Short mmCIF file of C-alpha atoms in Angstrom, two decimals:
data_model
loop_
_atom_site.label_atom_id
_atom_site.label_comp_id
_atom_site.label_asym_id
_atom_site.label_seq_id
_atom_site.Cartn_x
_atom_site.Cartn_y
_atom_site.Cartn_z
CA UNK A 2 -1.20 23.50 1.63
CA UNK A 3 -4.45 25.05 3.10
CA UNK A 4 -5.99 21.61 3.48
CA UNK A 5 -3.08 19.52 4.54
CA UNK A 6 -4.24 20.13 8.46
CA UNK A 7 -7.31 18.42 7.59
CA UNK A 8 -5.70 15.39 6.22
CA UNK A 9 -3.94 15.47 8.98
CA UNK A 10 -6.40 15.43 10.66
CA UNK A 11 -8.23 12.66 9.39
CA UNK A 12 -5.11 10.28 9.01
CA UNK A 13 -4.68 10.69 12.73
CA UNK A 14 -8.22 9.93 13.11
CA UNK A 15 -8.45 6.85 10.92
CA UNK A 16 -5.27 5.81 12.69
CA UNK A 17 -6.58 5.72 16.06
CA UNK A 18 -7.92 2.38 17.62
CA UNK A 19 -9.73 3.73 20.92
CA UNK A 20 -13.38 5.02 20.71
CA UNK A 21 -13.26 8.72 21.56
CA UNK A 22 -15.43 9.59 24.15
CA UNK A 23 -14.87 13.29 24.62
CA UNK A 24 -13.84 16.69 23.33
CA UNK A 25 -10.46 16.46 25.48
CA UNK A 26 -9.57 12.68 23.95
CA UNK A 27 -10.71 14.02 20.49
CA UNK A 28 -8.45 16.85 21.39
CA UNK A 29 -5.18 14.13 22.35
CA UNK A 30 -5.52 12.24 19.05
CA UNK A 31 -5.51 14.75 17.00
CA UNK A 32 -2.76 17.54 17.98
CA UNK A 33 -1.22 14.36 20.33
CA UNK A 34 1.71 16.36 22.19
CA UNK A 35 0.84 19.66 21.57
CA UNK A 36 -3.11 18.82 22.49
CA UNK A 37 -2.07 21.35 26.07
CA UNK A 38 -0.13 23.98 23.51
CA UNK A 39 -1.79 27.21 22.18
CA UNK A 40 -4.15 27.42 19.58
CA UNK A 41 -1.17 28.52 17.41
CA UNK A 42 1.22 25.77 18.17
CA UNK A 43 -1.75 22.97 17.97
CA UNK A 44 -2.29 24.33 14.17
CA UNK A 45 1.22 24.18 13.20
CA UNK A 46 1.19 20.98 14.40
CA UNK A 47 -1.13 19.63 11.88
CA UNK A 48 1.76 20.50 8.73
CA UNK A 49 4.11 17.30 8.66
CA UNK A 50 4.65 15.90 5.62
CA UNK A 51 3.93 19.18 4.00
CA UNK A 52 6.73 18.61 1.17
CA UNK A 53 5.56 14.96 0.25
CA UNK A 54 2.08 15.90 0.33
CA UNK A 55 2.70 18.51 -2.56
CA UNK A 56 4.70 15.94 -4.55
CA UNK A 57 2.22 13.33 -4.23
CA UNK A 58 -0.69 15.57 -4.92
CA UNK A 59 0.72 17.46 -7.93
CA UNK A 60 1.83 14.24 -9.70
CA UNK A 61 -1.82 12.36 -8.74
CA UNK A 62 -3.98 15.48 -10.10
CA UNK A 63 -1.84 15.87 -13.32
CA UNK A 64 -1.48 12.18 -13.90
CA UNK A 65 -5.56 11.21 -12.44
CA UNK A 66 -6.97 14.21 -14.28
CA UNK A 67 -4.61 14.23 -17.38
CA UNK A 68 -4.75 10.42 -17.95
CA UNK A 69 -8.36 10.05 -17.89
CA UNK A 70 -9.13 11.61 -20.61
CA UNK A 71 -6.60 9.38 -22.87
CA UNK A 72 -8.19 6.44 -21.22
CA UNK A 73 -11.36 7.72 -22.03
CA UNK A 74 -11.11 8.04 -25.77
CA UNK A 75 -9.59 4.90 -25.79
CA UNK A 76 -12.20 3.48 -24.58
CA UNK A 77 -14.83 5.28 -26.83
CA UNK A 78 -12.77 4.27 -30.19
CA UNK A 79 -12.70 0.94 -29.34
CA UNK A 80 -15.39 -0.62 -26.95
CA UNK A 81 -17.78 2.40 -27.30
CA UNK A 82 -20.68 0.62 -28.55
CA UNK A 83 -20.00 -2.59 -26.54
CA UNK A 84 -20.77 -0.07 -23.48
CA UNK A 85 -23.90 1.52 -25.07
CA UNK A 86 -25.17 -2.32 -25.91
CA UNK A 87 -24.46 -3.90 -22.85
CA UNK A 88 -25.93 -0.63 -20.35
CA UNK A 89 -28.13 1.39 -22.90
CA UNK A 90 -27.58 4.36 -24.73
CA UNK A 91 -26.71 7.15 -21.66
CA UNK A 92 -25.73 4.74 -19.44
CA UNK A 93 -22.90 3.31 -21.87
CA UNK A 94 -21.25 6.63 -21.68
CA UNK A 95 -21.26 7.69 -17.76
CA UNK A 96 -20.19 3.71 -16.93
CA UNK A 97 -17.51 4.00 -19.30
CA UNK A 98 -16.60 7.92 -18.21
CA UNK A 99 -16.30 5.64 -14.62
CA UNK A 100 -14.14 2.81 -15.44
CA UNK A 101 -11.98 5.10 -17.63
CA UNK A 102 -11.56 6.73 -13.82
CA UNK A 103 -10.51 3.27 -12.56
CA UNK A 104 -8.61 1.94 -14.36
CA UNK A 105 -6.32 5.20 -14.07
CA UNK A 106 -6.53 5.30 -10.42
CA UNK A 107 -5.30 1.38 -10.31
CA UNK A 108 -2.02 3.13 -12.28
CA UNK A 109 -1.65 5.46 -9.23
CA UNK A 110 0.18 3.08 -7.25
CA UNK A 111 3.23 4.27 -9.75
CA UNK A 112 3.68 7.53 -7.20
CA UNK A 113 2.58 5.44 -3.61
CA UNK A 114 6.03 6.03 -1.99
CA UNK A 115 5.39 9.43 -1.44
CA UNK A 116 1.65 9.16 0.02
CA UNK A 117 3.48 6.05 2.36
CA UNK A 118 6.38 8.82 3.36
CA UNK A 119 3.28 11.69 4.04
CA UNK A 120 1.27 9.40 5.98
CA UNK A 121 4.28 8.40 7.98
CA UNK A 122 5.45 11.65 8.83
CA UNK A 123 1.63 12.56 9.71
CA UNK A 124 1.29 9.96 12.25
CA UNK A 125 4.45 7.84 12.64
CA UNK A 126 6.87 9.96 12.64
CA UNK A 127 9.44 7.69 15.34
CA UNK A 128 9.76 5.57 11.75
CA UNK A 129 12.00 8.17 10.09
CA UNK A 130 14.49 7.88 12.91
CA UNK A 131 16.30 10.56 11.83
CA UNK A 132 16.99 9.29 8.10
CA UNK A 133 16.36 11.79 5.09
CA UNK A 134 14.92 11.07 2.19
CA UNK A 135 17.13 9.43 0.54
CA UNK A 136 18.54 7.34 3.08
CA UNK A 137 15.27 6.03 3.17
CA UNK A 138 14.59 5.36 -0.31
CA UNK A 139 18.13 3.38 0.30
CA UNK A 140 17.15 1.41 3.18
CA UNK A 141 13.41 0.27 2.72
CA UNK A 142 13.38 -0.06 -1.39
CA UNK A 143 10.32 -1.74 -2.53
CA UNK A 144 9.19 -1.50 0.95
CA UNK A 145 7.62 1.74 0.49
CA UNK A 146 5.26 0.08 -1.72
CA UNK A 147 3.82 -1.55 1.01
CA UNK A 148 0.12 -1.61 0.72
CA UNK A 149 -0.27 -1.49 -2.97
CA UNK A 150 -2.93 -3.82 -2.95
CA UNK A 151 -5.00 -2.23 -0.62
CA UNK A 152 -3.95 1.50 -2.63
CA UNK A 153 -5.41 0.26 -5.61
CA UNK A 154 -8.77 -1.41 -4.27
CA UNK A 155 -9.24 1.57 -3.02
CA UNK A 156 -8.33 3.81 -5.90
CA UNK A 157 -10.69 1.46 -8.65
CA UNK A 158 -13.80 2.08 -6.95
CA UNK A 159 -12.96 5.40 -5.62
CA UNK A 160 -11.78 6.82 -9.27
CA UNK A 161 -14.84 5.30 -10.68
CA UNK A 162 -17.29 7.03 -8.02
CA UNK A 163 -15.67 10.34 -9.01
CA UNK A 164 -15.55 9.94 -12.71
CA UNK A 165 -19.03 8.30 -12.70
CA UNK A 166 -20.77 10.69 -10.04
CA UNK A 167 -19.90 13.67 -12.10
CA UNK A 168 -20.90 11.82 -15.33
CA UNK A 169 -24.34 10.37 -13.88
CA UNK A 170 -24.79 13.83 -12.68
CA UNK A 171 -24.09 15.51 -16.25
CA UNK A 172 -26.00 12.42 -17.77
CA UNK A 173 -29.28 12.48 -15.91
CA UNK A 174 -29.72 15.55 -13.82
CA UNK A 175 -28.46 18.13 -16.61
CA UNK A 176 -29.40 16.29 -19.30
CA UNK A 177 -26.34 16.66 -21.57
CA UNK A 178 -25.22 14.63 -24.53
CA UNK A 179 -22.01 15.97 -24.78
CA UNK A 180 -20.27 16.36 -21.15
CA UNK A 181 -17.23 18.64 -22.64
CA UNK A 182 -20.33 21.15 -23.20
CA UNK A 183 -20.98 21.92 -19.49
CA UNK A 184 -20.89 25.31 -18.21
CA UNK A 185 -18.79 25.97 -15.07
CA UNK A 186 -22.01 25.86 -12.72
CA UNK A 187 -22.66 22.53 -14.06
CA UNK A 188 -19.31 21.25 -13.76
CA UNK A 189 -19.03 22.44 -10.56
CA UNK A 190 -22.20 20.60 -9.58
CA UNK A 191 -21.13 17.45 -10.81
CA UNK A 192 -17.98 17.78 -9.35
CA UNK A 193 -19.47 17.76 -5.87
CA UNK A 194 -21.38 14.44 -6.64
CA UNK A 195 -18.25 12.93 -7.95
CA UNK A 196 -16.23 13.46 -5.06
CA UNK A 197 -18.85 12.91 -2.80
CA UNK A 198 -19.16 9.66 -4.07
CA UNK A 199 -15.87 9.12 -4.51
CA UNK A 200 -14.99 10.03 -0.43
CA UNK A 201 -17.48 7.52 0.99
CA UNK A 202 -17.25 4.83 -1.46
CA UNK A 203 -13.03 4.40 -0.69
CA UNK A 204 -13.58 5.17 3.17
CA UNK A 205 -13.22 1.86 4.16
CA UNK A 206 -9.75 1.03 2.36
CA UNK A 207 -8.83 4.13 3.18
CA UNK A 208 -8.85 3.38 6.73
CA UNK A 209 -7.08 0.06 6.12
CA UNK A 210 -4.52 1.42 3.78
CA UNK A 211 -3.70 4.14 6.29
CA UNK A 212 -3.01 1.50 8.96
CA UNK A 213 -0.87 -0.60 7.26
CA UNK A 214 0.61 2.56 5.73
CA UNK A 215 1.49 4.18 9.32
CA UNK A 216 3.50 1.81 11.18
CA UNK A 217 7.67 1.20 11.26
CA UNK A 218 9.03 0.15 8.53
CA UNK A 219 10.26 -3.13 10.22
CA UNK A 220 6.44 -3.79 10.99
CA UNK A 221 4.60 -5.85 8.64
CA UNK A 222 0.90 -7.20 9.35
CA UNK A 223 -2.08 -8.29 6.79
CA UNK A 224 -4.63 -5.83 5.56
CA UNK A 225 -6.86 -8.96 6.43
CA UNK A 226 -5.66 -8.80 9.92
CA UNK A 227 -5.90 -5.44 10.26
CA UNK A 228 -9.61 -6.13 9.30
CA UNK A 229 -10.55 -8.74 11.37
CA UNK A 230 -9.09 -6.75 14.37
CA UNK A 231 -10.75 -3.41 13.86
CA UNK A 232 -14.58 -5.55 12.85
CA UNK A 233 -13.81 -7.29 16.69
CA UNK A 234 -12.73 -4.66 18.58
CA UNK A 235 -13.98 -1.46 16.99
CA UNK A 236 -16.85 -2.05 15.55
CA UNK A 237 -18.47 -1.09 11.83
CA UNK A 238 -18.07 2.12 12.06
CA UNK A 239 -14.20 2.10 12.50
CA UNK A 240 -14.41 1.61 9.21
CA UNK A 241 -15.29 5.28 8.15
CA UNK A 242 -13.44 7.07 10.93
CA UNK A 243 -12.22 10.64 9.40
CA UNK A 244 -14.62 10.47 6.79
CA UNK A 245 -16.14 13.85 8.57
CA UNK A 246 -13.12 15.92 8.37
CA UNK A 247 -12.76 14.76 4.90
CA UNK A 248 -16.22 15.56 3.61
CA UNK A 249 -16.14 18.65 4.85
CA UNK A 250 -13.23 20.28 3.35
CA UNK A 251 -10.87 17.48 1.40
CA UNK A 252 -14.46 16.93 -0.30
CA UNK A 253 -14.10 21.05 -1.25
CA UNK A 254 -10.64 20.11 -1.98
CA UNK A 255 -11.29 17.62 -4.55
CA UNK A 256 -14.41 19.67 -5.80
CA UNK A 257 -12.26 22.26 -6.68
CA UNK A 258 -9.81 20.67 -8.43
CA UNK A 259 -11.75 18.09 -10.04
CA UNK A 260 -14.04 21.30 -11.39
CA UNK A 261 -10.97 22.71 -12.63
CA UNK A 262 -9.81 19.80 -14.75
CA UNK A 263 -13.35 19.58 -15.71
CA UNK A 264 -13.70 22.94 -17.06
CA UNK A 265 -10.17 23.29 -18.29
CA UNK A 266 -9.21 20.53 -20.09
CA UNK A 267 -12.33 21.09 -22.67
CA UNK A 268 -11.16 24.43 -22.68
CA UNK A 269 -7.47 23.69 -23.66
CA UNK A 270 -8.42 21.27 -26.34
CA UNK A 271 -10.36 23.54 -28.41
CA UNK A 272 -8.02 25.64 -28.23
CA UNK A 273 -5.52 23.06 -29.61
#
């Protein structure tokens, strides 16, 4: 809940097709109609979506940072040394730490109605007209899967830039053989690689998926379009617009619970 304004924030940035020129315009697409209301008002203004936003995020951590794992091991048992042949002895282990990440994070499309719903209500929210949940789980069906490519281009390399940050950082900066042996400095360390990594590697689908993510539900138009459009008229840097609201405190976000999970889940299984 503390850090929903800041995806907000950044969702209404990413969403925004004009080049902002000043504080007042930065001011308009961000808090939109309550950009002239107190300071009070403009915060609360930055909470829609709240309820789908904890669904979504409480399913992706348990599922992201629970499955991995599983994946993991999976991995180990049965292509272990086809990793350490193919990219060496430390590098078989981080790489595979990282594509255990990805392929997990391409399964996260499972929960995408309720990041389409969040996004909606962040910056779109004309498209509920009115309609409850349900209704709208009646009405648009499969619709609300919209995107899913895009979703999980972005989640594979994304998943793999946090798994694989933290691991290359555990691998080659600490120095450790076994990564379930890190202290909670040294988690917390590679955490902040990982998601790090993680933010600016998926920026660009990010931005895409949010557009195509954001508009009515009648509205349908390409991820390729959407593309072309924003290369022509915006410019390269379009591309990574909210990435600076995101770095500096969704990247503590994801630090924090990616440490967690880090230093938990070792914890938990030797206790089990």
């Amino acid at each position: 809940m503390v850090f929903h304004p800041v995806d907000t924030t950044a969702k209404r940035l990413m969403s925004n097709t004009g080049k902002i020129r000043s504080a007042s315009q930065l001011n308009s697409v961000i808090f939109r109609e309550k950009a002239g209301a107190p300071a009070g008002g403009r915060f609360l203004s930055l909470f829609p979506g709240l309820g789908y936003a904890a669904a979504y995020k409480v399913l992706q951590r348990v599922y992201k940072y629970g499955g991995q794992p599983f994946v993991r091991d999976y991995l180990a048992k049965n292509y272990g040394d086809g990793f350490d042949r193919t990219f060496g002895k430390g590098n078989g282990k981080a790489i595979m730490h990282a594509t255990a990440g990805s392929l997990i994070g391409i399964g996260e499309i499972v929960i995408l109605p309720l990041d389409v719903l969040k996004i909606k209500r962040q910056t779109n929210p004309e498209a509920f007209r009115g309609r409850g949940v349900f209704r709208i789980v009646a009405d648009e069906g499969f619709g609300l899967y919209r995107g899913w490519g895009w979703t999980a281009a972005r989640n594979a390399p994304g998943s793999f830039a946090l798994f694989g940050g933290s691991a290359a950082a555990k691998q080659y900066y600490y120095h450790l053989s076994d990564y379930n042996a890190a202290t909670w400095s040294q988690n917390f360390v590679a955490s902040i690689a990982g998601a790090s990594a993680s933010l600016i590697v998926s920026a660009p689908l990010d931005v895409i998926k949010t557009r195509i993510q954001n508009r009515n539900f009648e509205e349908k138009e390409s991820g390729f379009r959407i593309v072309s459009r924003m290369a022509r008229q915006e410019g390269f840097t379009s591309f990574f617009k909210g990435l600076t609201p995101k770095l500096l405190m969704t990247g503590p976000k994801l630090v924090f619970s990616f440490w967690l999970a880090q230093t938990l889940i070792p914890a938990f299984n030797k206790v089990l």
